[in-house]
């Protein structure tokens, strides 16, 4: 049986798929020395789950800290919306786990379509629900005074202001996919496991930087009004359409000869690339339009809260005026 040293597999470059011979017959190695998986199936998503990666450890740690914060609030009698907890742990952290820790990860270097599913979830789906979970607000309400001051200092730092500025975040969010897929960088991530994992983390960070100022409930400096946020979200739709159609109509394969060299008898690289472009196109438009609707709902609710606040203030002024007239 072939044995691949995990340290060597994680750090060595694999310029192309490497053919090996096992008792079962010829096989190949994909990124990081991992064997090419069998035909895609639902059962493989469960049986291929791995819990020994740094990302799995980070997800467990983030979930534990969030639940501990909710527990601290309840102990002292404060309420925390259940919906925020569900958003953060479910589609937020759970979405990341679904595409990186489950058996789906075994196909992210053998099928471009699976990589695009990861791209969509890590950069456009999970960051939205992480923002709706308001983890920063939870931390500010539960941390002791000294750590809370340090967190506020980070949030209001110049670096945070620059990266959270909507136009900067929008530029990063839009440009990154073009830089990744239309340069040799994508092929490099296929050949090096550590670079592939780094791209996953980069997707998450890029999505958080873009969606947190637009949809997040945490207090952030320099947040734009809702009409400007809705316009920015609307402007992001054409870029996913252009990128998806370009991938579908491309006359060259992304990753060069990487996918053909795997010699998969159960998947055609050209058909899979068309499917990948369609996922990015349709998925990008669906998420963008859905989030635009979420923004409109938040805008309406904020307007209602502001109207109630004004009504209360007018009532107080009227009460003071009546009291003054009675005293006179």
PDB file of C-alpha atoms in Angstrom, residues 243-252 273-274 277:
ATOM      1  CA  UNK A 243     -16.603  36.060 -14.550  1.00  0.00           C
ATOM      2  CA  UNK A 244     -19.001  33.131 -14.805  1.00  0.00           C
ATOM      3  CA  UNK A 245     -19.664  33.624 -18.530  1.00  0.00           C
ATOM      4  CA  UNK A 246     -15.947  34.039 -19.219  1.00  0.00           C
ATOM      5  CA  UNK A 247     -15.195  30.734 -17.517  1.00  0.00           C
ATOM      6  CA  UNK A 248     -18.019  28.983 -19.384  1.00  0.00           C
ATOM      7  CA  UNK A 249     -16.896  30.305 -22.792  1.00  0.00           C
ATOM      8  CA  UNK A 250     -13.146  29.992 -22.249  1.00  0.00           C
ATOM      9  CA  UNK A 251     -11.245  28.107 -24.947  1.00  0.00           C
ATOM     10  CA  UNK A 252      -8.544  27.055 -22.492  1.00  0.00           C
ATOM     11  CA  UNK A 273     -15.485  23.921 -16.366  1.00  0.00           C
ATOM     12  CA  UNK A 274     -18.753  24.944 -18.036  1.00  0.00           C
ATOM     13  CA  UNK A 277     -18.844  28.915 -14.644  1.00  0.00           C
TER      14      UNK A 277
END
